[in-house]
Amino acid sequence: MTPADYKATLSFTNGAKSLDLPVYKGTIGPDVVDIRKLYNETGVFTYDPGFMSTAACNSTITYIDGDKGELLYRGYPIEQLAQNCDFLETAYLLLNGELPTTPQLKEFDHTVMHHTMVHEQMQFFYRGFRRDAHPMAVLVGVVGALSSFYHDSLDINDPHHREVSAIRLIAKLPTLVAMAHKYNVGQPFIYPRNDLSYSANFMHMMFATPAEPYKTNDVLVRALDRILILHADHEQNASTSTVRLAGSSGANPFACIAAGIACLWGPAHGGANEAALNMLYDIQKHGGVEKIGEFITKVKDKNSSVKLMGFGHRVYKNYDPRAKLMRETCHEVLGELGLHDDPLFKLAMALEKIALEDDYFVSRKLYPNVDFYSGIVQKALGIPVSLFTGIFALARTVGWIAQWNEMISDPEQKIGRPRQLFVGSPVRDVVPIAKRSA
Ligand code: SDX
């Protein structure tokens, strides 16, 4: 780290010695107080459940400003990347720190698109699952299993091994996600096609069948590509922190990404797009727009566990810039498909309008996040609801790898091992069971 920009003094009212702590400034964003020597010098820990005020690392990859609703990948605003780049171009940026030139992108694209096949044995992992297994359960399993096929690239301290593993994961996740879908619907797996673009290949593996030719729709492919760009990385969110923590133990990249997939599955995180669409279905089933008021009342009721899925964010206390872009994509896709009057989209817009005017949400700074509209777009693309988070995982794999790489290459990195505030029983003696009273 660079030398301290200034100091913070921690003083105690119990007579303990005060402590000066270095404070560092980043390029942009909040300064950080370096507390690494706190425990050794004072015998106390900091306490921050959920890490609301904790910077776990320094990073050059993604920056978000929750108040401005700003998201930058390597300094580039997400709006400009979504407008001017495709997903592999964005992936190159996240992995390498700079946008590629035409020859660089051509080479990267060719490398990724020539690693899209998985070992033929992989299909037998799928056969062990029930046909109705949730795709995220399958992906946690098969992505972790990938490490059993690649003993040639598991040395995490070898930059070449890390690069090979990165390409394999980025290239094979679409194949594995599409296979999970085909397995669910009982159709044959469709092999990847290297002559197609990354997103067109994914749509092909998802919707083609051996029975007839399948032609991708460029507008829909572009919409999917934008969904992948918007979900590619997002600073130190729960699943990225999971990947970093798993990686800090020296676990191989396939195991780390499998851990990230497991964390992303949660409805408070990547599972929110599936939960948001199911919420809209539920409101629609119980009367649609007329019933929104009743639903909002339930959300406000502290005794109910009902949340407005797709709303709220730990960092964005203004608009999630991705939600705005996702809403635009919604319009484009529904327009292309002649679904202007899609009842779910109308319901979503009505719900958003009501929520943005309701003091409960405004006072808690609860705005639509990326997951609120992404489900509607994916449903319009023909993607089953249960696969939404799998596609989120496909996109976020690039961000997870970039963050994992940065962590491994950081000279300051150590195994992550937080401590605790212990509030359990002090030491006590075991009473043999024969002497224990009921
Ligand atoms: C993602 O971190 C990332 O960057 C994640 C992500 C990424 O790209 O990696 O952006 C992807 O996970 C987006 C978020 C998707 N999750 C959802 O849409 C699920 C619904 N949202 C909530 O679960 C919640 O908003 C969180 C988990 C997203 C954020 O929770 P926080 O910051 O811990 O806020 P909180 O739970 O402390 O809530 C503050 C208040 C509480 O009310 P009070 O106790 O103050 O009365 O707001 C309320 C909460 O009850 N609240 C909600 C709500 N979210 C928070 N009330 C109703 N509906 C909601 N969605």
XYZ file of C-alpha atoms and ligand atoms in Angstrom:
498
model
C 0.000 0.000 0.000
C 1.107 3.590 -0.520
C 2.150 5.517 2.633
C -0.671 6.939 4.784
C -2.299 10.101 3.480
C -3.245 11.058 7.000
C -3.964 9.376 10.350
C -6.981 8.501 12.483
C -6.625 8.342 16.256
C -8.594 5.732 18.130
C -9.045 6.588 21.789
C -10.743 4.538 24.531
C -12.713 5.772 27.539
C -11.544 2.814 29.643
C -8.070 4.274 30.104
C -6.491 2.092 27.390
C -3.763 3.726 25.324
C -5.015 5.520 22.189
C -3.766 4.358 18.812
C -2.904 6.222 15.607
C -4.038 4.365 12.498
C -2.953 5.154 8.913
C -5.656 6.334 6.502
C -5.292 5.760 2.740
C -7.001 7.552 -0.136
C -8.055 5.597 -3.236
C -8.223 7.009 -6.759
C -11.926 7.708 -6.172
C -14.353 6.653 -3.448
C -14.128 6.471 0.360
C -10.786 6.593 2.187
C -9.891 3.568 4.339
C -8.561 3.286 7.885
C -5.908 0.555 8.044
C -6.728 -1.454 11.192
C -4.328 -4.349 10.563
C -2.286 -3.603 13.682
C -5.356 -2.918 15.873
C -5.626 -6.325 17.571
C -1.888 -6.743 18.140
C -1.601 -3.268 19.679
C -4.897 -3.063 21.608
C -6.263 -6.607 21.998
C -9.607 -5.568 20.511
C -11.267 -6.482 17.188
C -13.487 -4.318 15.008
C -17.086 -5.512 14.736
C -18.848 -5.271 11.352
C -21.422 -8.032 10.633
C -22.289 -7.973 6.897
C -19.164 -5.851 6.319
C -21.234 -2.645 6.025
C -18.134 -0.471 6.653
C -15.291 -2.815 5.707
C -12.952 -2.693 2.704
C -11.639 -6.266 2.428
C -9.021 -5.518 -0.232
C -7.679 -2.931 -2.621
C -8.781 -3.349 -6.220
C -8.432 -1.732 -9.642
C -11.265 -3.611 -11.339
C -14.751 -2.228 -10.606
C -15.923 0.916 -8.866
C -19.491 1.671 -7.757
C -20.831 4.876 -6.283
C -24.126 4.078 -4.556
C -25.248 7.688 -4.233
C -24.468 8.687 -7.823
C -25.714 5.351 -9.222
C -22.347 4.968 -10.958
C -20.713 1.694 -12.116
C -17.261 1.664 -13.761
C -15.394 -1.386 -15.119
C -11.694 -0.423 -15.137
C -12.822 3.236 -15.194
C -15.271 2.915 -18.099
C -18.953 3.767 -17.331
C -21.248 0.755 -17.732
C -23.537 2.812 -19.998
C -20.698 3.332 -22.519
C -19.579 -0.295 -22.384
C -23.157 -1.547 -22.910
C -23.476 0.826 -25.890
C -20.074 0.311 -27.569
C -18.755 -3.136 -26.634
C -19.761 -6.766 -26.673
C -19.380 -9.194 -23.780
C -16.028 -10.696 -24.803
C -14.598 -7.198 -25.297
C -15.799 -6.343 -21.781
C -14.387 -9.626 -20.478
C -11.003 -8.772 -21.996
C -11.163 -5.362 -20.257
C -12.011 -6.870 -16.869
C -9.262 -9.494 -17.148
C -6.500 -7.311 -18.607
C -7.325 -3.773 -17.430
C -7.492 -2.217 -20.910
C -9.952 -2.413 -23.806
C -8.577 -4.649 -26.580
C -7.449 -3.462 -29.984
C -9.059 -5.186 -32.967
C -6.260 -7.782 -33.325
C -6.256 -8.405 -29.550
C -10.030 -8.945 -29.497
C -9.852 -11.204 -32.554
C -7.249 -13.395 -30.845
C -9.119 -13.432 -27.503
C -12.397 -14.244 -29.230
C -10.738 -17.075 -31.212
C -9.106 -18.500 -28.065
C -12.321 -18.447 -26.043
C -14.450 -19.822 -28.880
C -12.020 -22.716 -29.374
C -12.315 -23.883 -25.770
C -16.112 -24.104 -25.647
C -16.386 -27.915 -25.644
C -16.315 -29.826 -22.360
C -14.809 -33.292 -21.862
C -17.253 -35.872 -23.205
C -17.335 -37.491 -19.751
C -18.882 -34.322 -18.269
C -22.310 -35.286 -19.574
C -22.410 -38.248 -17.190
C -22.381 -35.891 -14.182
C -25.706 -34.535 -15.425
C -27.237 -38.015 -15.530
C -26.794 -38.276 -11.766
C -29.263 -35.429 -11.193
C -33.067 -35.659 -11.269
C -34.398 -34.107 -14.474
C -36.097 -31.380 -12.418
C -32.939 -30.495 -10.454
C -32.476 -26.728 -10.113
C -29.822 -25.653 -12.667
C -27.814 -23.951 -9.902
C -27.550 -27.266 -8.044
C -26.214 -28.797 -11.252
C -23.785 -25.945 -11.921
C -22.314 -25.986 -8.417
C -21.583 -29.672 -9.046
C -20.308 -29.681 -12.603
C -18.158 -26.541 -12.322
C -16.429 -27.949 -9.257
C -16.028 -31.219 -11.162
C -14.200 -29.447 -14.012
C -11.080 -29.364 -11.807
C -10.910 -33.155 -12.076
C -10.258 -32.833 -15.818
C -7.578 -30.165 -15.812
C -4.638 -31.294 -13.711
C -2.451 -29.432 -16.226
C -3.559 -25.975 -15.057
C -4.156 -26.061 -11.325
C -0.965 -24.368 -10.100
C -2.477 -21.068 -8.988
C 0.990 -19.508 -8.603
C 1.741 -20.041 -12.294
C 0.336 -17.073 -14.283
C 0.086 -19.266 -17.392
C -1.983 -21.868 -15.507
C -4.241 -19.072 -14.202
C -4.717 -17.764 -17.746
C -5.522 -21.239 -19.136
C -8.040 -21.858 -16.336
C -9.605 -18.441 -16.923
C -10.116 -19.124 -20.623
C -11.514 -22.597 -19.903
C -14.019 -21.277 -17.366
C -15.176 -18.348 -19.529
C -15.458 -20.591 -22.583
C -17.155 -23.578 -20.935
C -19.677 -21.959 -18.587
C -22.150 -21.260 -21.462
C -21.847 -24.900 -22.565
C -22.468 -26.175 -19.009
C -25.411 -23.792 -18.441
C -27.028 -24.768 -21.750
C -26.483 -28.454 -20.923
C -28.263 -27.912 -17.582
C -31.224 -26.497 -19.512
C -31.269 -29.298 -22.079
C -31.078 -31.859 -19.282
C -34.036 -30.181 -17.526
C -36.226 -30.279 -20.650
C -35.117 -33.751 -21.746
C -33.611 -32.644 -25.051
C -30.223 -33.782 -26.378
C -27.213 -31.655 -25.502
C -26.241 -29.336 -28.364
C -22.530 -29.014 -29.038
C -21.044 -25.509 -29.221
C -20.378 -23.893 -32.600
C -17.134 -22.004 -32.909
C -18.308 -20.083 -35.957
C -20.896 -18.205 -33.852
C -20.320 -15.281 -31.477
C -20.157 -16.037 -27.740
C -23.785 -15.038 -27.081
C -25.141 -16.454 -30.363
C -23.435 -19.756 -29.556
C -25.131 -19.787 -26.147
C -28.558 -19.143 -27.677
C -27.831 -21.894 -30.204
C -26.871 -24.436 -27.519
C -29.979 -23.447 -25.556
C -32.625 -23.529 -28.272
C -31.349 -25.540 -31.269
C -32.400 -29.174 -31.653
C -30.977 -31.871 -33.927
C -34.369 -32.075 -35.620
C -34.168 -28.835 -37.605
C -31.918 -25.867 -38.370
C -31.964 -23.071 -35.777
C -31.304 -19.436 -36.706
C -30.426 -16.952 -33.978
C -32.172 -13.564 -33.873
C -29.576 -10.747 -33.823
C -31.715 -8.436 -31.642
C -32.222 -11.163 -29.058
C -28.533 -12.156 -29.171
C -27.571 -8.504 -28.614
C -30.005 -8.347 -25.677
C -28.440 -11.424 -24.091
C -24.963 -10.014 -24.709
C -26.002 -6.814 -22.901
C -27.376 -8.845 -19.975
C -23.966 -10.539 -19.706
C -22.128 -7.185 -19.803
C -24.342 -5.723 -17.049
C -23.784 -8.748 -14.796
C -20.052 -9.248 -15.452
C -18.630 -7.743 -12.258
C -19.715 -5.685 -9.277
C -16.924 -4.914 -6.787
C -16.797 -7.001 -3.574
C -20.361 -8.404 -3.548
C -21.197 -11.556 -1.594
C -20.293 -14.093 -4.294
C -17.102 -12.266 -5.321
C -16.060 -12.126 -1.668
C -16.786 -15.879 -1.506
C -14.521 -16.512 -4.512
C -11.763 -14.367 -2.975
C -12.058 -16.108 0.391
C -12.004 -19.575 -1.205
C -9.048 -18.512 -3.355
C -7.156 -17.182 -0.336
C -6.795 -20.753 0.911
C -5.096 -21.752 -2.372
C -8.126 -23.670 -3.679
C -8.074 -24.212 -7.459
C -9.997 -21.737 -9.681
C -12.727 -24.245 -10.590
C -13.461 -24.876 -6.903
C -13.473 -21.106 -6.219
C -15.926 -20.410 -9.039
C -18.143 -23.267 -7.815
C -18.147 -21.580 -4.383
C -19.136 -18.290 -6.024
C -22.003 -20.018 -7.846
C -23.247 -21.485 -4.569
C -23.300 -18.041 -2.925
C -24.869 -16.322 -5.936
C -27.800 -18.762 -5.753
C -29.267 -17.029 -2.685
C -32.480 -14.977 -3.282
C -30.927 -11.961 -1.548
C -28.194 -11.989 -4.203
C -28.151 -13.518 -7.684
C -31.290 -15.551 -7.025
C -33.261 -12.292 -6.864
C -34.014 -12.225 -10.611
C -35.774 -15.596 -10.350
C -37.485 -14.445 -7.134
C -38.508 -11.112 -8.720
C -40.202 -12.826 -11.644
C -41.940 -15.314 -9.371
C -43.128 -12.337 -7.300
C -44.619 -10.734 -10.442
C -46.254 -14.047 -11.388
C -47.722 -14.277 -7.890
C -49.167 -10.739 -8.000
C -50.539 -11.427 -11.480
C -52.137 -14.681 -10.314
C -53.850 -12.855 -7.439
C -55.354 -10.060 -9.497
C -52.509 -8.133 -11.165
C -52.168 -4.332 -10.990
C -55.278 -3.976 -8.826
C -53.635 -6.135 -6.169
C -50.318 -4.250 -6.016
C -51.545 -2.148 -3.050
C -52.347 -5.288 -1.058
C -48.928 -6.733 -1.871
C -47.112 -3.536 -0.870
C -48.963 -3.615 2.471
C -47.601 -7.123 3.083
C -44.071 -5.967 2.213
C -44.312 -3.163 4.788
C -45.634 -5.511 7.461
C -42.660 -6.302 9.714
C -44.301 -9.586 10.702
C -44.297 -10.798 7.123
C -41.057 -11.910 5.500
C -42.294 -10.585 2.165
C -39.745 -8.436 0.354
C -40.054 -6.527 -2.890
C -37.655 -8.727 -4.841
C -35.522 -6.834 -7.340
C -35.565 -3.764 -5.094
C -32.934 -2.466 -2.721
C -29.189 -2.800 -2.740
C -26.419 -2.704 -0.157
C -24.529 -0.077 -2.127
C -26.910 1.639 -4.575
C -28.941 4.069 -2.513
C -30.006 5.754 -5.721
C -30.835 4.087 -9.028
C -28.894 0.922 -10.017
C -27.515 2.062 -13.413
C -27.891 -1.498 -14.640
C -31.647 -1.421 -13.928
C -32.043 1.588 -16.228
C -30.158 -0.185 -19.026
C -32.065 -3.405 -18.385
C -35.383 -1.565 -18.649
C -34.290 -0.177 -22.045
C -33.358 -3.700 -23.168
C -36.787 -4.852 -22.017
C -38.445 -2.342 -24.341
C -36.200 -3.395 -27.260
C -36.801 -7.135 -26.837
C -40.558 -6.861 -26.197
C -40.781 -4.543 -29.224
C -38.844 -6.997 -31.408
C -41.123 -9.826 -30.270
C -44.335 -7.795 -30.553
C -44.945 -8.200 -26.824
C -45.553 -4.496 -26.117
C -48.527 -5.469 -24.022
C -46.628 -8.075 -22.027
C -48.710 -8.065 -18.813
C -45.705 -8.836 -16.630
C -43.754 -5.867 -18.014
C -46.736 -3.586 -17.472
C -47.129 -4.977 -13.951
C -43.409 -4.406 -13.291
C -43.605 -0.792 -14.465
C -46.723 -0.189 -12.342
C -45.012 -1.741 -9.303
C -41.877 0.324 -9.892
C -43.929 3.540 -10.185
C -45.843 2.865 -6.971
C -42.714 1.851 -5.053
C -40.807 4.955 -6.202
C -43.589 7.158 -4.803
C -44.124 5.260 -1.553
C -42.334 6.712 1.474
C -41.566 3.234 2.895
C -39.284 2.551 -0.090
C -38.102 6.111 -0.679
C -37.112 6.570 2.989
C -35.197 3.278 2.886
C -33.639 4.190 -0.480
C -35.079 1.051 -2.073
C -34.865 1.390 -5.853
C -35.086 -1.239 -8.593
C -31.810 -3.131 -8.954
C -30.410 -5.076 -11.900
C -32.568 -8.080 -11.058
C -35.910 -6.310 -11.313
C -36.078 -6.192 -15.112
C -33.558 -8.873 -16.070
C -36.087 -11.624 -15.400
C -38.635 -10.110 -17.779
C -36.048 -9.816 -20.554
C -34.840 -13.379 -20.035
C -38.401 -14.708 -19.986
C -39.036 -12.900 -23.293
C -35.862 -14.527 -24.681
C -37.417 -17.906 -23.867
C -35.093 -18.620 -20.949
C -36.810 -20.607 -18.147
C -37.067 -18.776 -14.807
C -34.993 -21.381 -12.985
C -32.071 -20.693 -15.345
C -31.913 -16.911 -14.733
C -29.340 -17.172 -11.944
C -27.333 -19.664 -14.006
C -26.982 -16.981 -16.653
C -26.030 -14.466 -13.977
C -23.306 -16.962 -12.919
C -22.186 -17.364 -16.551
C -21.698 -13.594 -16.820
C -20.180 -13.112 -13.363
C -17.590 -15.842 -13.956
C -15.488 -13.230 -15.795
C -15.638 -10.838 -12.845
C -14.947 -13.605 -10.342
C -11.867 -14.689 -12.287
C -10.581 -11.120 -12.644
C -11.017 -10.567 -8.891
C -9.505 -13.985 -8.057
C -6.493 -13.228 -10.273
C -6.048 -9.836 -8.611
C -6.204 -11.431 -5.162
C -3.659 -14.156 -6.028
C -1.271 -11.572 -7.515
C -1.642 -9.173 -4.557
C 1.556 -9.321 -2.446
C -0.537 -8.297 0.571
C -2.962 -11.198 0.262
C -3.199 -13.719 3.124
C -5.673 -16.469 3.884
C -8.917 -14.755 4.890
C -9.681 -15.545 8.533
C -12.051 -13.117 10.310
C -12.470 -13.276 14.113
C -15.654 -12.805 16.248
C -17.296 -11.269 19.287
C -17.854 -14.351 21.467
C -21.082 -14.182 23.458
C -21.403 -17.907 24.333
C -20.737 -19.796 27.555
C -17.464 -19.232 29.477
C -15.410 -22.376 30.226
C -17.309 -25.076 32.199
C -16.773 -28.776 33.104
C -18.498 -31.733 31.415
C -20.879 -33.590 33.790
C -20.945 -37.337 32.853
C -24.337 -38.242 31.433
C -25.134 -40.560 34.337
C -24.940 -37.560 36.673
C -26.737 -35.102 34.416
C -30.177 -34.122 35.693
C -33.097 -34.055 33.158
C -27.616 -8.388 -6.262
O -23.833 -6.633 -3.658
C -24.025 -6.602 -4.937
O -23.371 -5.876 -5.652
C -25.087 -7.567 -5.445
C -25.415 -7.449 -6.929
C -24.242 -7.844 -7.794
O -24.225 -7.424 -8.966
O -23.400 -8.672 -7.311
O -25.813 -6.118 -7.244
C -26.552 -8.397 -7.295
O -27.572 -9.201 -5.378
C -28.676 -7.311 -6.300
C -29.631 -7.387 -5.067
C -30.665 -8.460 -5.368
N -31.489 -8.761 -4.173
C -32.792 -8.463 -4.140
O -33.382 -7.807 -4.995
C -33.517 -9.055 -2.943
C -34.337 -7.958 -2.261
N -33.422 -6.973 -1.692
C -33.106 -7.135 -0.268
O -32.959 -8.456 0.163
C -32.046 -6.143 0.178
O -32.372 -4.925 -0.350
C -30.579 -6.412 -0.098
C -30.150 -7.735 0.435
C -30.309 -6.352 -1.565
C -29.759 -5.317 0.591
O -30.016 -5.426 1.917
P -29.255 -4.483 2.998
O -28.424 -3.455 2.349
O -28.627 -5.377 3.999
O -30.434 -3.667 3.591
P -31.299 -4.140 4.795
O -31.688 -5.573 4.594
O -30.589 -3.781 6.027
O -32.622 -3.271 4.605
C -32.691 -1.943 5.062
C -34.182 -1.716 5.274
C -34.833 -2.770 6.170
O -35.991 -2.187 6.737
P -35.904 -1.639 8.288
O -35.375 -2.788 9.111
O -34.920 -0.476 8.215
O -37.309 -1.259 8.615
O -34.871 -1.831 4.011
C -35.764 -2.937 4.067
C -35.324 -3.823 5.214
O -36.431 -4.556 5.721
N -35.620 -3.623 2.770
C -36.630 -4.044 2.038
C -36.047 -4.565 0.872
N -34.715 -4.446 0.941
C -34.448 -3.874 2.137
N -37.967 -4.024 2.246
C -38.723 -4.540 1.257
N -38.246 -5.060 0.106
C -36.914 -5.078 -0.124
N -36.441 -5.566 -1.256
